[in-house]
mmCIF file of C-alpha atoms in Angstrom:
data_model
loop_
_atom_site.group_PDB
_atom_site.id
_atom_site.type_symbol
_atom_site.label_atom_id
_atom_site.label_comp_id
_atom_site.label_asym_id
_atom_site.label_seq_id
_atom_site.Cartn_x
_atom_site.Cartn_y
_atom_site.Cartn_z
ATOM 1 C CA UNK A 1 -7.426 -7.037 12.898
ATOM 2 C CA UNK A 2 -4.657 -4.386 12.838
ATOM 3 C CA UNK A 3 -3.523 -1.540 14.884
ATOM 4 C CA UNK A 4 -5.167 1.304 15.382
ATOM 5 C CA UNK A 5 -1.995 3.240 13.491
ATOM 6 C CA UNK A 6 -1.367 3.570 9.954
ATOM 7 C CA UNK A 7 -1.229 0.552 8.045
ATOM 8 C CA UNK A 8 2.528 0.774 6.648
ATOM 9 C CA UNK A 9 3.443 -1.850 9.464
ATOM 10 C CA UNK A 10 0.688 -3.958 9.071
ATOM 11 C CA UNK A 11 1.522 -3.981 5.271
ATOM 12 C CA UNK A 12 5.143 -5.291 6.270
ATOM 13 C CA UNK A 13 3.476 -8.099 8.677
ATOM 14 C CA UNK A 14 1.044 -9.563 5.576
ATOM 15 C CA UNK A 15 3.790 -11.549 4.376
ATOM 16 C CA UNK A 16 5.590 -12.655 7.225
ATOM 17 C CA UNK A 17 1.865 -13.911 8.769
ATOM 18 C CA UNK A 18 0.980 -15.699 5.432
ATOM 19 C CA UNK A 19 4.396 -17.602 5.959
ATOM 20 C CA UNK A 20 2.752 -18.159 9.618
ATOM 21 C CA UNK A 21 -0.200 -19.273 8.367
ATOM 22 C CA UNK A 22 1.585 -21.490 6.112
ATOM 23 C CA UNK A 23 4.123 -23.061 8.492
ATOM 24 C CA UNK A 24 0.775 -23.905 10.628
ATOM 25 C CA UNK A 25 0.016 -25.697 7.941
ATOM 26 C CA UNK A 26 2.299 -27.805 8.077
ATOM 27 C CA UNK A 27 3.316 -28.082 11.556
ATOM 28 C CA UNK A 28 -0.534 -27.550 13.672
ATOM 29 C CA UNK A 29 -0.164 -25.978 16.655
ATOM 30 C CA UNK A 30 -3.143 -25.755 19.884
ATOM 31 C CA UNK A 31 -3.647 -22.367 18.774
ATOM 32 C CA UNK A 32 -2.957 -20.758 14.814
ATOM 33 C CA UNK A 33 -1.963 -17.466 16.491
ATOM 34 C CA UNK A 34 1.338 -19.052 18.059
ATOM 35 C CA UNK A 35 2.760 -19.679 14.943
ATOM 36 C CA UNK A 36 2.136 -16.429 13.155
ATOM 37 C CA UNK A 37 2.886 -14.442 16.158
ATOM 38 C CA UNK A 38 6.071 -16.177 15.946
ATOM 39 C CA UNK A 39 6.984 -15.117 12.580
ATOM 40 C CA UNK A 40 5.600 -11.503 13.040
ATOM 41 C CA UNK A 41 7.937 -11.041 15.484
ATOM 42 C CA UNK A 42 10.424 -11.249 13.438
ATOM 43 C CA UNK A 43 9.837 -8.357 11.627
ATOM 44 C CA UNK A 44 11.648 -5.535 13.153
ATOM 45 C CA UNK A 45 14.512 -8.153 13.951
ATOM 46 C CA UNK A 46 14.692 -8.155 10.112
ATOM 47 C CA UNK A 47 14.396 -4.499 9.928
ATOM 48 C CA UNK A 48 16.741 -3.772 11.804
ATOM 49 C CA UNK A 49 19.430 -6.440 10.064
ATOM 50 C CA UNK A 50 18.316 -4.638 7.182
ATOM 51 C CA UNK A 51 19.140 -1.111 8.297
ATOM 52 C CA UNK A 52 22.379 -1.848 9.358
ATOM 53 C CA UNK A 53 23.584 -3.121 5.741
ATOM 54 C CA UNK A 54 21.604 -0.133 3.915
ATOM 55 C CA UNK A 55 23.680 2.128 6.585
ATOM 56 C CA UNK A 56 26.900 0.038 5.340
ATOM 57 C CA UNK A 57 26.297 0.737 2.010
ATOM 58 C CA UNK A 58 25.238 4.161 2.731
ATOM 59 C CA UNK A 59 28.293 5.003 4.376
ATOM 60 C CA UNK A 60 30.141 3.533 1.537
ATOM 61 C CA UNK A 61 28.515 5.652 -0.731
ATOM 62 C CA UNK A 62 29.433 8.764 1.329
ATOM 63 C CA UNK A 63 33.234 7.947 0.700
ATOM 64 C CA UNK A 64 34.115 5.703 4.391
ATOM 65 C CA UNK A 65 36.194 3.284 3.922
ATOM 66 C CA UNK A 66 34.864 -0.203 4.325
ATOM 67 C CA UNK A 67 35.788 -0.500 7.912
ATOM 68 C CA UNK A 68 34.391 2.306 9.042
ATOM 69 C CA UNK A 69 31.369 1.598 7.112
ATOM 70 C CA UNK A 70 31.070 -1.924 8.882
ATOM 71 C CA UNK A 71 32.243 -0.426 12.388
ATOM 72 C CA UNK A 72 29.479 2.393 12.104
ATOM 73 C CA UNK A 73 26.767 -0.441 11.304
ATOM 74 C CA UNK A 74 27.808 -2.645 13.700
ATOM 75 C CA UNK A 75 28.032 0.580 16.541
ATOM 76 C CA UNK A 76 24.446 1.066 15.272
ATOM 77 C CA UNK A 77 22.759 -2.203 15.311
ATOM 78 C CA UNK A 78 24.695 -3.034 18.604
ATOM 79 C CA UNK A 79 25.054 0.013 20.462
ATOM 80 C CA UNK A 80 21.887 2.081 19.722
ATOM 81 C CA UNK A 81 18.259 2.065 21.061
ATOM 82 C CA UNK A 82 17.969 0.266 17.630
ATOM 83 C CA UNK A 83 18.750 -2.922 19.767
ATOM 84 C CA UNK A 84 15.854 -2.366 22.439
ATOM 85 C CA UNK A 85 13.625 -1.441 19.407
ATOM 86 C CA UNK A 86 14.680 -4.355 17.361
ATOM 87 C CA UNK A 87 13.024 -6.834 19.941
ATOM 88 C CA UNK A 88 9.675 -5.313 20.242
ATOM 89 C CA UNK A 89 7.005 -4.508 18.479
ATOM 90 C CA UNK A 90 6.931 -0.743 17.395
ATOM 91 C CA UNK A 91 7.536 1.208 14.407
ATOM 92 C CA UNK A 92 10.858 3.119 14.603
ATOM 93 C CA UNK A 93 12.572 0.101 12.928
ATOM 94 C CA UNK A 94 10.042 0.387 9.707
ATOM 95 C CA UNK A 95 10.614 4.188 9.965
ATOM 96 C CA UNK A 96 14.758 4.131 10.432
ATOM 97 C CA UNK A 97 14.598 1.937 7.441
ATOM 98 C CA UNK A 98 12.586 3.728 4.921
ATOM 99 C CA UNK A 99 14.568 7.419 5.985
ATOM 100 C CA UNK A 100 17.853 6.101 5.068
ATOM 101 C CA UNK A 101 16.360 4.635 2.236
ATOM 102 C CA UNK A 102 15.234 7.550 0.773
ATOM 103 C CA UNK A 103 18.600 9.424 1.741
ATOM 104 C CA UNK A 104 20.254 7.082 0.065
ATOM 105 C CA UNK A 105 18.348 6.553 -2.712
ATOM 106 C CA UNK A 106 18.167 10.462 -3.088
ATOM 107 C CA UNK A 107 21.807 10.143 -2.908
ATOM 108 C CA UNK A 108 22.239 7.556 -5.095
ATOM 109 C CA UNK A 109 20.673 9.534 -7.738
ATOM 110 C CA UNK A 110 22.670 12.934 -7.210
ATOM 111 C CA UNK A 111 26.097 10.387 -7.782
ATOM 112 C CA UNK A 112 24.688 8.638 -10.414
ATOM 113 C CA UNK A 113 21.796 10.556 -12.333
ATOM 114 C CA UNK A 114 19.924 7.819 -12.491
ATOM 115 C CA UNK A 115 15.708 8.165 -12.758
ATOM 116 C CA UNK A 116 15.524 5.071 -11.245
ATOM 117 C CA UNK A 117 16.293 6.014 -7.812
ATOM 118 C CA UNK A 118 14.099 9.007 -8.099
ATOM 119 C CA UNK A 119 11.405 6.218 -8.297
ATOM 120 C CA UNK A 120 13.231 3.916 -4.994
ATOM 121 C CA UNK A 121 13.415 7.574 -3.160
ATOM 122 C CA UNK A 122 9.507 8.074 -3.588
ATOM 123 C CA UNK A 123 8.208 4.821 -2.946
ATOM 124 C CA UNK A 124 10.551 4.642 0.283
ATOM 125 C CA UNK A 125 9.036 8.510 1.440
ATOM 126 C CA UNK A 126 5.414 7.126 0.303
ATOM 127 C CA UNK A 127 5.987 4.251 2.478
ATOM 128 C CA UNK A 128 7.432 6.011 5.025
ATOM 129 C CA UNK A 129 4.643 8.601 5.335
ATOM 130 C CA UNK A 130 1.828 5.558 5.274
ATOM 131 C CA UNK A 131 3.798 4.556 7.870
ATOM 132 C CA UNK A 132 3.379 7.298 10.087
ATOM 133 C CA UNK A 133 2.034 10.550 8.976
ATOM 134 C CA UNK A 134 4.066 12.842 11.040
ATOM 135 C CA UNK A 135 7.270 11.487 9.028
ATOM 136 C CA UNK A 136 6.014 13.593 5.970
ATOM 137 C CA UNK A 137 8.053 16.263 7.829
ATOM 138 C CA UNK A 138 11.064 14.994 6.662
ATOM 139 C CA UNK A 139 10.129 14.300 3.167
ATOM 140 C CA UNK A 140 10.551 18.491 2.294
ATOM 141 C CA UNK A 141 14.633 17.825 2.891
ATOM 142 C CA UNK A 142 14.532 15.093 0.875
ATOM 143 C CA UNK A 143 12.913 17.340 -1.741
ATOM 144 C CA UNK A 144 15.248 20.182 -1.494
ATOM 145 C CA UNK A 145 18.667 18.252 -1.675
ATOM 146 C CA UNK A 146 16.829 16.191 -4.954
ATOM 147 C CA UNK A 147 16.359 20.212 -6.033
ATOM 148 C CA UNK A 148 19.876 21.027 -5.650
ATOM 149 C CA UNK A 149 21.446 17.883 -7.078
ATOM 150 C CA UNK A 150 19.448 18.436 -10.135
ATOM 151 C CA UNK A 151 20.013 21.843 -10.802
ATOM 152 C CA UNK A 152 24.193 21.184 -10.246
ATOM 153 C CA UNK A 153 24.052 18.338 -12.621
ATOM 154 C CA UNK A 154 21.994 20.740 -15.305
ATOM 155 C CA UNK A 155 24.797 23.560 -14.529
ATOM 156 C CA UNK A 156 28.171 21.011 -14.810
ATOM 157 C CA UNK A 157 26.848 20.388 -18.105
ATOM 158 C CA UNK A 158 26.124 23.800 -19.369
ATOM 159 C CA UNK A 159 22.347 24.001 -19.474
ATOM 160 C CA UNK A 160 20.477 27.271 -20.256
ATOM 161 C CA UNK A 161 17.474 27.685 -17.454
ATOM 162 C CA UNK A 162 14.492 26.382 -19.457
ATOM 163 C CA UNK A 163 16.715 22.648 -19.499
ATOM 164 C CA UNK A 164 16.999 23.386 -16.048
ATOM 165 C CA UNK A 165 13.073 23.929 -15.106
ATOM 166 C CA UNK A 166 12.085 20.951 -17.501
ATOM 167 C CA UNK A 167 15.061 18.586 -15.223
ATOM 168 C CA UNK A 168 13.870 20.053 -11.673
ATOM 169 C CA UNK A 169 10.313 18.908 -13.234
ATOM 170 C CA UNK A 170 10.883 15.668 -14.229
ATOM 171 C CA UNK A 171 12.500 15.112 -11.422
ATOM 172 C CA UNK A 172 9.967 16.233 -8.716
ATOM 173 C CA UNK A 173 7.170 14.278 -10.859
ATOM 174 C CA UNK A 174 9.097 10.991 -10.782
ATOM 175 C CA UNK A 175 9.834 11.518 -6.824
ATOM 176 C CA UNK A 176 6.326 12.225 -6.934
ATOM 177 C CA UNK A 177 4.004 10.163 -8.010
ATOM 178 C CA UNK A 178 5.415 7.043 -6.044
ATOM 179 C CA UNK A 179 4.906 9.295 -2.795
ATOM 180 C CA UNK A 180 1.482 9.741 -3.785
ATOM 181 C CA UNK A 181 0.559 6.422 -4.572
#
């Protein structure tokens, strides 16, 4: 049984409910469902924890220092509806998540050049999208500031405009195809 959503969250559950399953295992409860509802629910718990350091590191990334980083984390996982959200059972953890990991990602890869993040920035968007559909909105800005850190890398090192279509290519292919799978 899953919801009646899209299946990214019920995707994330899978392994949390084998561990479940497996803990029943071990230790039977009346009822199987008590013990994988139990470690279910600690998905977006997770999530959350999990946001918070990517927005650390993020925020690192961007050039704050270290203490800002951690105070900005801390205001978020502590401050924010993230907290509320964090103890129930809805998406916007799984979707907070995968955003900032394809900003970051996409960042990553404008610092760094890397095609490696191209692929983390469009398995994050896929995943975000099979998530919830309606997040493909925000996919297109991830898209355009990919665009525009390729073409500034091709033009700080002096390539002619054919160089320039072939990076902007590559690029958008390897961003791609993980969003499509």
């Amino acid at each position: 049984t899953y919801s009646i959503y899209e299946l990214g969250q019920t995707v994330a559950q899978v392994p949390l409910y084998a561990l479940g399953r497996l803990v029943y295992t071990l230790f039977p409860t009346p009822d199987v469902n008590w013990m994988t509802m139990l470690f279910v629910g600690f998905l977006n718990p997770l999530l959350t924890a999990l946001t918070c350091v990517l927005l650390f590191r993020t925020c690192a990334s961007l050039g704050f220092q270290h203490r800002t980083a951690l105070i900005l984390a801390i205001a978020f996982g502590l401050g924010t509806i993230a907290w509320p959200y964090s103890r129930s059972f809805t998406r916007e953890p799984l979707l907070g998540l995968f955003i900032l990991l394809t900003f970051y990602a996409v960042h990553a890869f404008s610092k760094s050049n890397n095609p490696r993040w191209l692929i983390v920035a469009g398995a994050s968007a896929g995943f975000l999208v099979f998530s919830k559909f309606i997040q493909a909105a925000v996919v297109p800005f991830f898209v355009l500031y990919l665009l525009a850190a390729i073409v500034l890398a091709q033009k700080r090192i002096g390539a002619n405009a054919r160089s320039i279509v072939l990076a902007v290519a590559k690029g958008l292919v390897l961003f791609s195809l993980p969003v499509i799978l």
